[in-house]
mmCIF file of N, CA and C in Angstrom:
data_model
loop_
_atom_site.group_PDB
_atom_site.id
_atom_site.type_symbol
_atom_site.label_atom_id
_atom_site.label_comp_id
_atom_site.label_asym_id
_atom_site.label_seq_id
_atom_site.Cartn_x
_atom_site.Cartn_y
_atom_site.Cartn_z
ATOM 1 N N UNK A 7 47.771 -15.399 -36.946
ATOM 2 C CA UNK A 7 46.599 -15.528 -37.752
ATOM 3 C C UNK A 7 45.344 -14.538 -37.193
ATOM 4 N N UNK A 8 44.891 -13.852 -38.260
ATOM 5 C CA UNK A 8 43.720 -12.899 -37.824
ATOM 6 C C UNK A 8 42.465 -13.443 -37.670
ATOM 7 N N UNK A 9 41.462 -12.981 -37.305
ATOM 8 C CA UNK A 9 40.142 -13.775 -37.139
ATOM 9 C C UNK A 9 39.619 -13.587 -38.556
ATOM 10 N N UNK A 10 39.987 -12.849 -39.448
ATOM 11 C CA UNK A 10 39.506 -13.022 -40.803
ATOM 12 C C UNK A 10 39.824 -14.041 -41.762
ATOM 13 N N UNK A 11 41.188 -14.152 -41.384
ATOM 14 C CA UNK A 11 42.032 -15.428 -42.158
ATOM 15 C C UNK A 11 41.579 -16.700 -41.463
ATOM 16 N N UNK A 12 41.364 -16.669 -40.211
ATOM 17 C CA UNK A 12 40.821 -18.000 -39.543
ATOM 18 C C UNK A 12 39.429 -18.486 -40.298
ATOM 19 N N UNK A 13 38.556 -17.179 -40.262
ATOM 20 C CA UNK A 13 37.348 -17.568 -40.825
ATOM 21 C C UNK A 13 37.274 -17.958 -42.294
ATOM 22 N N UNK A 14 38.091 -17.312 -43.020
ATOM 23 C CA UNK A 14 38.239 -17.590 -44.317
ATOM 24 C C UNK A 14 38.854 -19.053 -44.683
ATOM 25 N N UNK A 15 39.733 -19.506 -43.781
ATOM 26 C CA UNK A 15 40.281 -20.820 -43.930
ATOM 27 C C UNK A 15 39.299 -22.020 -43.596
ATOM 28 N N UNK A 16 38.471 -21.663 -42.673
ATOM 29 C CA UNK A 16 37.408 -22.546 -42.239
ATOM 30 C C UNK A 16 36.176 -22.668 -43.394
ATOM 31 N N UNK A 17 35.815 -21.352 -43.792
ATOM 32 C CA UNK A 17 34.952 -21.512 -45.002
ATOM 33 C C UNK A 17 35.517 -22.115 -46.097
ATOM 34 N N UNK A 18 36.692 -22.204 -46.568
ATOM 35 C CA UNK A 18 37.221 -22.626 -47.700
ATOM 36 C C UNK A 18 37.214 -24.095 -47.585
ATOM 37 N N UNK A 19 36.983 -24.791 -46.490
ATOM 38 C CA UNK A 19 36.986 -26.314 -46.265
ATOM 39 C C UNK A 19 35.271 -26.847 -46.436
ATOM 40 N N UNK A 20 34.440 -25.746 -46.639
ATOM 41 C CA UNK A 20 33.042 -26.076 -46.698
ATOM 42 C C UNK A 20 32.709 -26.521 -48.329
ATOM 43 N N UNK A 21 32.126 -27.816 -48.265
ATOM 44 C CA UNK A 21 31.995 -28.288 -49.484
ATOM 45 C C UNK A 21 31.066 -27.449 -50.713
ATOM 46 N N UNK A 22 30.293 -26.688 -50.101
ATOM 47 C CA UNK A 22 29.248 -25.726 -51.145
ATOM 48 C C UNK A 22 30.054 -24.434 -51.485
ATOM 49 N N UNK A 23 31.298 -23.967 -51.063
ATOM 50 C CA UNK A 23 31.979 -22.711 -51.201
ATOM 51 C C UNK A 23 33.373 -23.007 -51.841
ATOM 52 N N UNK A 24 33.657 -22.055 -52.616
ATOM 53 C CA UNK A 24 35.128 -22.000 -53.146
ATOM 54 C C UNK A 24 35.465 -20.533 -53.102
ATOM 55 N N UNK A 25 36.878 -20.275 -52.967
ATOM 56 C CA UNK A 25 37.395 -19.003 -52.946
ATOM 57 C C UNK A 25 37.356 -18.335 -54.267
ATOM 58 N N UNK A 26 37.286 -16.862 -54.371
ATOM 59 C CA UNK A 26 37.161 -16.472 -55.461
ATOM 60 C C UNK A 26 37.355 -14.937 -55.444
ATOM 61 N N UNK A 27 37.593 -14.472 -56.583
ATOM 62 C CA UNK A 27 37.952 -12.777 -56.850
ATOM 63 C C UNK A 27 36.655 -12.037 -56.507
ATOM 64 N N UNK A 28 36.644 -11.269 -55.481
ATOM 65 C CA UNK A 28 35.424 -10.632 -55.377
ATOM 66 C C UNK A 28 35.074 -9.573 -56.187
ATOM 67 N N UNK A 29 33.656 -9.425 -56.834
ATOM 68 C CA UNK A 29 33.237 -8.588 -57.849
ATOM 69 C C UNK A 29 33.663 -7.274 -57.458
ATOM 70 N N UNK A 30 33.851 -6.626 -56.365
ATOM 71 C CA UNK A 30 34.112 -5.238 -56.005
ATOM 72 C C UNK A 30 35.641 -5.132 -56.202
ATOM 73 N N UNK A 31 36.271 -6.141 -56.338
ATOM 74 C CA UNK A 31 37.785 -6.030 -56.604
ATOM 75 C C UNK A 31 38.733 -5.863 -55.280
ATOM 76 N N UNK A 32 38.172 -5.783 -54.389
ATOM 77 C CA UNK A 32 38.869 -5.792 -52.970
ATOM 78 C C UNK A 32 38.926 -6.924 -52.128
ATOM 79 N N UNK A 33 40.034 -7.152 -51.687
ATOM 80 C CA UNK A 33 40.050 -8.351 -50.862
ATOM 81 C C UNK A 33 40.050 -9.980 -51.350
ATOM 82 N N UNK A 34 39.280 -10.683 -50.565
ATOM 83 C CA UNK A 34 39.004 -11.900 -50.986
ATOM 84 C C UNK A 34 37.557 -12.142 -50.839
ATOM 85 N N UNK A 35 37.057 -13.421 -51.720
ATOM 86 C CA UNK A 35 35.729 -13.832 -51.331
ATOM 87 C C UNK A 35 35.553 -15.331 -51.305
ATOM 88 N N UNK A 36 34.268 -15.818 -51.053
ATOM 89 C CA UNK A 36 33.816 -17.072 -51.303
ATOM 90 C C UNK A 36 32.412 -17.080 -51.963
ATOM 91 N N UNK A 37 32.360 -18.020 -52.792
ATOM 92 C CA UNK A 37 31.135 -18.083 -53.650
ATOM 93 C C UNK A 37 30.487 -19.725 -53.411
ATOM 94 N N UNK A 38 29.290 -19.452 -53.582
ATOM 95 C CA UNK A 38 28.678 -20.816 -54.024
ATOM 96 C C UNK A 38 28.281 -20.889 -55.347
ATOM 97 N N UNK A 39 27.445 -22.045 -55.556
ATOM 98 C CA UNK A 39 26.971 -22.210 -57.026
ATOM 99 C C UNK A 39 26.158 -21.266 -57.462
ATOM 100 N N UNK A 40 25.379 -20.364 -56.595
ATOM 101 C CA UNK A 40 24.456 -19.393 -56.971
ATOM 102 C C UNK A 40 25.262 -18.105 -56.921
ATOM 103 N N UNK A 41 26.276 -18.001 -56.164
ATOM 104 C CA UNK A 41 27.041 -16.623 -56.584
ATOM 105 C C UNK A 41 27.836 -16.305 -55.470
ATOM 106 N N UNK A 42 28.290 -14.969 -55.152
ATOM 107 C CA UNK A 42 28.941 -14.681 -54.076
ATOM 108 C C UNK A 42 28.442 -14.746 -52.670
ATOM 109 N N UNK A 43 29.078 -15.002 -51.801
ATOM 110 C CA UNK A 43 28.477 -14.930 -50.661
ATOM 111 C C UNK A 43 29.177 -14.039 -49.550
ATOM 112 N N UNK A 44 30.507 -14.090 -49.322
ATOM 113 C CA UNK A 44 31.168 -13.042 -48.632
ATOM 114 C C UNK A 44 32.388 -12.577 -49.382
ATOM 115 N N UNK A 45 32.565 -11.226 -48.844
ATOM 116 C CA UNK A 45 34.064 -10.429 -49.343
ATOM 117 C C UNK A 45 34.649 -10.386 -47.951
ATOM 118 N N UNK A 46 36.108 -10.359 -47.734
ATOM 119 C CA UNK A 46 36.731 -10.357 -46.670
ATOM 120 C C UNK A 46 37.475 -9.237 -47.333
ATOM 121 N N UNK A 47 37.350 -7.961 -46.634
ATOM 122 C CA UNK A 47 37.857 -6.481 -46.963
ATOM 123 C C UNK A 47 39.176 -6.259 -46.377
ATOM 124 N N UNK A 48 39.235 -6.628 -45.176
ATOM 125 C CA UNK A 48 40.297 -6.432 -44.116
ATOM 126 C C UNK A 48 40.361 -7.472 -42.964
ATOM 127 N N UNK A 49 41.258 -7.190 -42.115
ATOM 128 C CA UNK A 49 41.410 -8.012 -41.177
ATOM 129 C C UNK A 49 40.205 -8.161 -39.998
ATOM 130 N N UNK A 50 39.433 -7.251 -40.377
ATOM 131 C CA UNK A 50 37.923 -7.235 -39.311
ATOM 132 C C UNK A 50 36.898 -7.171 -40.039
ATOM 133 N N UNK A 51 36.698 -6.558 -41.262
ATOM 134 C CA UNK A 51 35.335 -6.643 -41.794
ATOM 135 C C UNK A 51 34.935 -7.418 -43.045
ATOM 136 N N UNK A 52 33.720 -8.218 -42.937
ATOM 137 C CA UNK A 52 33.505 -9.077 -44.026
ATOM 138 C C UNK A 52 32.244 -8.637 -44.370
ATOM 139 N N UNK A 53 31.975 -8.690 -45.512
ATOM 140 C CA UNK A 53 30.404 -8.204 -46.153
ATOM 141 C C UNK A 53 29.862 -9.798 -46.698
ATOM 142 N N UNK A 54 28.770 -9.861 -46.137
ATOM 143 C CA UNK A 54 28.144 -11.226 -46.326
ATOM 144 C C UNK A 54 26.771 -10.933 -47.241
ATOM 145 N N UNK A 55 26.431 -11.687 -48.319
ATOM 146 C CA UNK A 55 25.238 -11.394 -48.999
ATOM 147 C C UNK A 55 24.341 -12.226 -48.431
ATOM 148 N N UNK A 56 23.108 -11.645 -48.075
ATOM 149 C CA UNK A 56 21.952 -12.249 -47.728
ATOM 150 C C UNK A 56 20.955 -11.726 -48.571
ATOM 151 N N UNK A 57 19.625 -12.473 -48.632
ATOM 152 C CA UNK A 57 18.615 -11.958 -49.417
ATOM 153 C C UNK A 57 17.621 -10.900 -48.448
ATOM 154 N N UNK A 58 16.967 -10.243 -49.428
ATOM 155 C CA UNK A 58 16.207 -9.092 -48.332
ATOM 156 C C UNK A 58 15.207 -9.658 -47.517
ATOM 157 N N UNK A 59 14.645 -10.954 -47.731
ATOM 158 C CA UNK A 59 13.880 -11.380 -46.767
ATOM 159 C C UNK A 59 14.605 -12.350 -45.688
ATOM 160 N N UNK A 60 15.773 -12.621 -45.728
ATOM 161 C CA UNK A 60 16.700 -13.079 -44.599
ATOM 162 C C UNK A 60 17.121 -11.912 -43.774
ATOM 163 N N UNK A 61 17.336 -10.733 -44.345
ATOM 164 C CA UNK A 61 17.666 -9.388 -43.622
ATOM 165 C C UNK A 61 16.501 -9.262 -42.764
ATOM 166 N N UNK A 62 15.390 -9.057 -43.193
ATOM 167 C CA UNK A 62 14.325 -8.681 -42.570
ATOM 168 C C UNK A 62 13.857 -9.658 -41.463
ATOM 169 N N UNK A 63 14.040 -10.928 -41.790
ATOM 170 C CA UNK A 63 13.887 -12.018 -41.023
ATOM 171 C C UNK A 63 14.822 -11.901 -39.593
ATOM 172 N N UNK A 64 15.964 -11.542 -39.591
ATOM 173 C CA UNK A 64 16.734 -11.278 -38.715
ATOM 174 C C UNK A 64 17.111 -9.785 -38.182
ATOM 175 N N UNK A 65 16.281 -8.962 -38.599
ATOM 176 C CA UNK A 65 16.291 -7.580 -38.337
ATOM 177 C C UNK A 65 16.585 -7.345 -36.787
ATOM 178 N N UNK A 66 15.720 -7.927 -35.966
ATOM 179 C CA UNK A 66 15.817 -7.652 -34.718
ATOM 180 C C UNK A 66 17.144 -7.958 -33.951
ATOM 181 N N UNK A 67 17.626 -9.160 -34.438
ATOM 182 C CA UNK A 67 18.807 -9.898 -33.981
ATOM 183 C C UNK A 67 19.936 -8.951 -34.304
ATOM 184 N N UNK A 68 19.899 -8.527 -35.638
ATOM 185 C CA UNK A 68 21.130 -7.589 -36.354
ATOM 186 C C UNK A 68 21.197 -6.229 -35.488
ATOM 187 N N UNK A 69 19.810 -5.698 -34.963
ATOM 188 C CA UNK A 69 19.899 -4.634 -34.332
ATOM 189 C C UNK A 69 20.446 -4.693 -33.223
ATOM 190 N N UNK A 70 20.336 -5.884 -32.466
ATOM 191 C CA UNK A 70 20.969 -5.826 -31.033
ATOM 192 C C UNK A 70 22.084 -6.281 -31.002
ATOM 193 N N UNK A 71 22.990 -6.492 -32.293
ATOM 194 C CA UNK A 71 24.438 -7.070 -32.207
ATOM 195 C C UNK A 71 25.217 -5.686 -32.678
ATOM 196 N N UNK A 72 26.253 -5.521 -31.990
ATOM 197 C CA UNK A 72 27.068 -4.542 -32.315
ATOM 198 C C UNK A 72 28.186 -4.966 -33.277
ATOM 199 N N UNK A 73 28.129 -6.060 -33.733
ATOM 200 C CA UNK A 73 28.995 -6.623 -34.619
ATOM 201 C C UNK A 73 28.483 -6.598 -36.116
ATOM 202 N N UNK A 74 27.190 -6.228 -36.372
ATOM 203 C CA UNK A 74 26.700 -6.130 -37.590
ATOM 204 C C UNK A 74 26.008 -4.782 -38.108
ATOM 205 N N UNK A 75 26.474 -4.433 -39.230
ATOM 206 C CA UNK A 75 25.913 -2.990 -39.779
ATOM 207 C C UNK A 75 25.188 -3.579 -41.050
ATOM 208 N N UNK A 76 23.775 -3.095 -41.030
ATOM 209 C CA UNK A 76 23.254 -3.256 -42.252
ATOM 210 C C UNK A 76 22.857 -1.931 -43.028
ATOM 211 N N UNK A 77 22.931 -2.092 -44.299
ATOM 212 C CA UNK A 77 22.757 -0.782 -44.927
ATOM 213 C C UNK A 77 21.598 -0.771 -45.859
ATOM 214 N N UNK A 78 20.639 0.244 -45.429
ATOM 215 C CA UNK A 78 19.313 -0.061 -46.200
ATOM 216 C C UNK A 78 19.506 -0.155 -47.490
ATOM 217 N N UNK A 79 18.662 -1.039 -48.404
ATOM 218 C CA UNK A 79 18.688 -1.283 -49.599
ATOM 219 C C UNK A 79 19.646 -2.349 -50.205
ATOM 220 N N UNK A 80 20.493 -2.675 -49.239
ATOM 221 C CA UNK A 80 21.560 -3.597 -49.563
ATOM 222 C C UNK A 80 21.116 -4.817 -49.364
ATOM 223 N N UNK A 81 21.730 -5.805 -49.938
ATOM 224 C CA UNK A 81 21.328 -7.223 -49.802
ATOM 225 C C UNK A 81 22.804 -7.836 -48.882
ATOM 226 N N UNK A 82 23.550 -6.841 -48.557
ATOM 227 C CA UNK A 82 24.743 -7.409 -47.946
ATOM 228 C C UNK A 82 24.616 -6.807 -46.257
ATOM 229 N N UNK A 83 25.327 -7.499 -45.515
ATOM 230 C CA UNK A 83 25.378 -7.069 -44.109
ATOM 231 C C UNK A 83 26.912 -7.032 -43.917
ATOM 232 N N UNK A 84 27.578 -6.587 -42.989
ATOM 233 C CA UNK A 84 28.990 -6.208 -42.556
ATOM 234 C C UNK A 84 28.998 -6.716 -41.212
ATOM 235 N N UNK A 85 30.146 -7.682 -41.105
ATOM 236 C CA UNK A 85 30.443 -8.320 -39.871
ATOM 237 C C UNK A 85 31.660 -7.887 -39.371
ATOM 238 N N UNK A 86 31.935 -7.176 -38.250
ATOM 239 C CA UNK A 86 32.948 -6.798 -37.787
ATOM 240 C C UNK A 86 33.505 -7.946 -36.747
ATOM 241 N N UNK A 87 34.747 -8.291 -36.934
ATOM 242 C CA UNK A 87 35.456 -9.404 -36.433
ATOM 243 C C UNK A 87 36.489 -9.127 -35.216
ATOM 244 N N UNK A 88 35.800 -8.849 -33.959
ATOM 245 C CA UNK A 88 36.484 -8.291 -32.881
ATOM 246 C C UNK A 88 36.865 -9.432 -32.129
ATOM 247 N N UNK A 89 36.400 -10.479 -32.099
ATOM 248 C CA UNK A 89 36.340 -11.564 -31.095
ATOM 249 C C UNK A 89 36.133 -12.966 -31.790
ATOM 250 N N UNK A 90 36.324 -14.009 -31.027
ATOM 251 C CA UNK A 90 36.181 -15.152 -31.822
ATOM 252 C C UNK A 90 34.965 -15.532 -31.815
ATOM 253 N N UNK A 91 33.936 -15.205 -31.054
ATOM 254 C CA UNK A 91 32.605 -15.446 -31.082
ATOM 255 C C UNK A 91 31.857 -14.680 -32.245
ATOM 256 N N UNK A 92 32.582 -13.609 -32.899
ATOM 257 C CA UNK A 92 32.235 -12.965 -34.154
ATOM 258 C C UNK A 92 32.452 -13.716 -35.268
ATOM 259 N N UNK A 93 33.536 -14.705 -35.122
ATOM 260 C CA UNK A 93 33.779 -15.648 -36.164
ATOM 261 C C UNK A 93 32.606 -16.752 -36.376
ATOM 262 N N UNK A 94 32.223 -17.055 -35.095
ATOM 263 C CA UNK A 94 31.349 -18.138 -35.075
ATOM 264 C C UNK A 94 29.657 -17.398 -35.523
ATOM 265 N N UNK A 95 29.679 -16.180 -35.275
ATOM 266 C CA UNK A 95 28.479 -15.627 -35.918
ATOM 267 C C UNK A 95 28.388 -15.590 -37.321
ATOM 268 N N UNK A 96 29.765 -15.169 -37.764
ATOM 269 C CA UNK A 96 29.742 -15.017 -39.398
ATOM 270 C C UNK A 96 29.497 -16.391 -39.882
ATOM 271 N N UNK A 97 30.331 -17.549 -39.291
ATOM 272 C CA UNK A 97 29.989 -18.791 -39.859
ATOM 273 C C UNK A 97 28.466 -19.270 -39.683
ATOM 274 N N UNK A 98 27.996 -19.038 -38.939
ATOM 275 C CA UNK A 98 26.426 -19.262 -38.955
ATOM 276 C C UNK A 98 25.682 -18.488 -39.777
ATOM 277 N N UNK A 99 26.002 -17.185 -39.902
ATOM 278 C CA UNK A 99 25.333 -16.373 -41.037
ATOM 279 C C UNK A 99 25.795 -16.776 -42.401
ATOM 280 N N UNK A 100 26.747 -17.438 -42.682
ATOM 281 C CA UNK A 100 27.087 -17.971 -44.021
ATOM 282 C C UNK A 100 26.287 -18.986 -44.390
ATOM 283 N N UNK A 101 25.981 -19.909 -43.255
ATOM 284 C CA UNK A 101 25.151 -20.933 -43.332
ATOM 285 C C UNK A 101 23.701 -20.705 -43.731
ATOM 286 N N UNK A 102 23.218 -19.382 -43.055
ATOM 287 C CA UNK A 102 21.937 -18.864 -43.318
ATOM 288 C C UNK A 102 21.921 -18.159 -44.938
ATOM 289 N N UNK A 103 23.286 -17.442 -45.102
ATOM 290 C CA UNK A 103 23.043 -17.215 -46.591
ATOM 291 C C UNK A 103 22.983 -18.126 -47.735
ATOM 292 N N UNK A 104 23.665 -19.230 -47.420
ATOM 293 C CA UNK A 104 23.518 -20.509 -48.389
ATOM 294 C C UNK A 104 22.188 -21.060 -48.527
ATOM 295 N N UNK A 105 21.311 -20.955 -47.299
ATOM 296 C CA UNK A 105 20.347 -21.566 -47.453
ATOM 297 C C UNK A 105 19.180 -20.436 -47.862
ATOM 298 N N UNK A 106 19.546 -19.177 -47.666
ATOM 299 C CA UNK A 106 18.529 -18.141 -48.219
ATOM 300 C C UNK A 106 18.806 -18.123 -49.776
ATOM 301 N N UNK A 107 20.062 -18.315 -50.199
ATOM 302 C CA UNK A 107 19.986 -18.058 -51.851
ATOM 303 C C UNK A 107 19.319 -19.379 -52.482
ATOM 304 N N UNK A 108 19.064 -20.207 -51.895
ATOM 305 C CA UNK A 108 18.314 -21.420 -52.331
ATOM 306 C C UNK A 108 16.755 -21.427 -52.193
ATOM 307 N N UNK A 109 16.475 -21.076 -50.801
ATOM 308 C CA UNK A 109 15.165 -21.109 -50.417
ATOM 309 C C UNK A 109 14.407 -19.690 -50.900
ATOM 310 N N UNK A 110 15.102 -18.692 -50.614
ATOM 311 C CA UNK A 110 14.442 -17.448 -50.875
ATOM 312 C C UNK A 110 15.207 -16.490 -52.090
ATOM 313 N N UNK A 111 15.350 -16.984 -53.339
ATOM 314 C CA UNK A 111 16.029 -16.152 -54.106
ATOM 315 C C UNK A 111 15.242 -14.960 -54.384
ATOM 316 N N UNK A 112 15.889 -13.961 -55.033
ATOM 317 C CA UNK A 112 15.387 -12.670 -55.152
ATOM 318 C C UNK A 112 14.141 -12.896 -56.205
ATOM 319 N N UNK A 113 12.978 -12.469 -55.949
ATOM 320 C CA UNK A 113 12.042 -12.470 -57.089
ATOM 321 C C UNK A 113 12.022 -11.861 -58.100
ATOM 322 N N UNK A 114 12.777 -10.857 -58.141
ATOM 323 C CA UNK A 114 13.048 -9.932 -59.375
ATOM 324 C C UNK A 114 14.348 -10.380 -60.165
ATOM 325 N N UNK A 115 15.200 -11.245 -59.525
ATOM 326 C CA UNK A 115 16.070 -12.058 -60.087
ATOM 327 C C UNK A 115 17.291 -10.901 -60.612
ATOM 328 N N UNK A 116 17.405 -9.720 -59.604
ATOM 329 C CA UNK A 116 18.381 -8.834 -59.689
ATOM 330 C C UNK A 116 19.854 -9.237 -59.282
ATOM 331 N N UNK A 117 20.619 -8.644 -60.170
ATOM 332 C CA UNK A 117 22.177 -8.862 -59.808
ATOM 333 C C UNK A 117 22.415 -8.199 -58.378
ATOM 334 N N UNK A 118 23.133 -8.776 -57.741
ATOM 335 C CA UNK A 118 23.237 -8.007 -56.224
ATOM 336 C C UNK A 118 24.288 -6.793 -56.612
ATOM 337 N N UNK A 119 23.819 -5.816 -55.955
ATOM 338 C CA UNK A 119 24.427 -4.422 -56.125
ATOM 339 C C UNK A 119 25.603 -4.211 -55.363
ATOM 340 N N UNK A 120 26.866 -4.547 -55.523
ATOM 341 C CA UNK A 120 27.982 -4.470 -54.949
ATOM 342 C C UNK A 120 27.972 -4.513 -53.248
ATOM 343 N N UNK A 121 28.758 -4.802 -52.730
ATOM 344 C CA UNK A 121 29.129 -5.254 -51.381
ATOM 345 C C UNK A 121 28.963 -3.795 -50.531
ATOM 346 N N UNK A 122 28.901 -3.835 -49.143
ATOM 347 C CA UNK A 122 28.733 -2.680 -48.485
ATOM 348 C C UNK A 122 30.023 -1.798 -48.418
ATOM 349 N N UNK A 123 31.128 -2.556 -48.906
ATOM 350 C CA UNK A 123 32.502 -1.904 -48.840
ATOM 351 C C UNK A 123 32.285 -0.481 -49.463
ATOM 352 N N UNK A 124 31.552 -0.404 -50.641
ATOM 353 C CA UNK A 124 31.533 0.496 -51.426
ATOM 354 C C UNK A 124 30.283 1.539 -51.165
ATOM 355 N N UNK A 125 29.674 1.314 -49.983
ATOM 356 C CA UNK A 125 28.525 2.179 -49.539
ATOM 357 C C UNK A 125 28.714 2.704 -48.203
ATOM 358 N N UNK A 126 29.278 3.911 -48.225
ATOM 359 C CA UNK A 126 29.553 4.776 -46.973
ATOM 360 C C UNK A 126 30.527 4.421 -46.092
ATOM 361 N N UNK A 127 30.878 5.335 -45.209
ATOM 362 C CA UNK A 127 32.243 4.969 -44.394
ATOM 363 C C UNK A 127 31.817 4.607 -43.172
ATOM 364 N N UNK A 128 32.637 4.376 -42.376
ATOM 365 C CA UNK A 128 32.478 4.100 -40.819
ATOM 366 C C UNK A 128 31.770 2.805 -40.693
ATOM 367 N N UNK A 129 31.577 2.368 -39.445
ATOM 368 C CA UNK A 129 30.990 1.322 -38.895
ATOM 369 C C UNK A 129 30.024 1.790 -37.871
ATOM 370 N N UNK A 130 28.688 2.046 -38.345
ATOM 371 C CA UNK A 130 27.597 2.628 -37.510
ATOM 372 C C UNK A 130 26.444 1.505 -37.336
ATOM 373 N N UNK A 131 25.786 1.453 -36.330
ATOM 374 C CA UNK A 131 24.692 0.748 -36.232
ATOM 375 C C UNK A 131 23.379 1.496 -36.972
ATOM 376 N N UNK A 132 23.023 0.658 -37.780
ATOM 377 C CA UNK A 132 21.844 1.279 -38.751
ATOM 378 C C UNK A 132 20.528 0.908 -38.167
ATOM 379 N N UNK A 133 19.637 1.936 -38.261
ATOM 380 C CA UNK A 133 18.231 1.751 -38.059
ATOM 381 C C UNK A 133 17.464 0.801 -38.862
ATOM 382 N N UNK A 134 17.283 -0.471 -38.225
ATOM 383 C CA UNK A 134 16.580 -1.407 -38.960
ATOM 384 C C UNK A 134 15.049 -1.457 -39.150
ATOM 385 N N UNK A 135 14.361 -0.598 -38.532
ATOM 386 C CA UNK A 135 13.154 -0.157 -38.454
ATOM 387 C C UNK A 135 12.456 0.262 -40.108
ATOM 388 N N UNK A 136 13.527 0.709 -40.689
ATOM 389 C CA UNK A 136 13.235 1.022 -41.909
ATOM 390 C C UNK A 136 13.390 0.057 -43.077
ATOM 391 N N UNK A 137 13.669 -1.153 -42.771
ATOM 392 C CA UNK A 137 13.762 -2.140 -43.932
ATOM 393 C C UNK A 137 12.638 -3.139 -43.793
#
């Protein structure tokens, strides 16, 4: 069992989540009543939708983590699953995402603009000082 399949199996047991077809059409997804939360694109990479406010709130933590990629202007972060601790990080951030969807909805009520899988190649640490 890959780390991604392990994480997806755990998230499928959460009462607020259900498996879904990702809007980007790649891989598998989980959604809440408010919309998509995560896209599993490979055995290693998961895109997670957070609000702009949540991304700003955790920017320093994200910058210090080699497992997280932030794309400026995107409400999605990409988590690279290389170790069991990365799955724990993902599960924690899914909980944050669920809370953020409820507590900090997009004030402009914009539809999320695709996941990070469609935004650039490679897994590079992004300069978070610009967001």
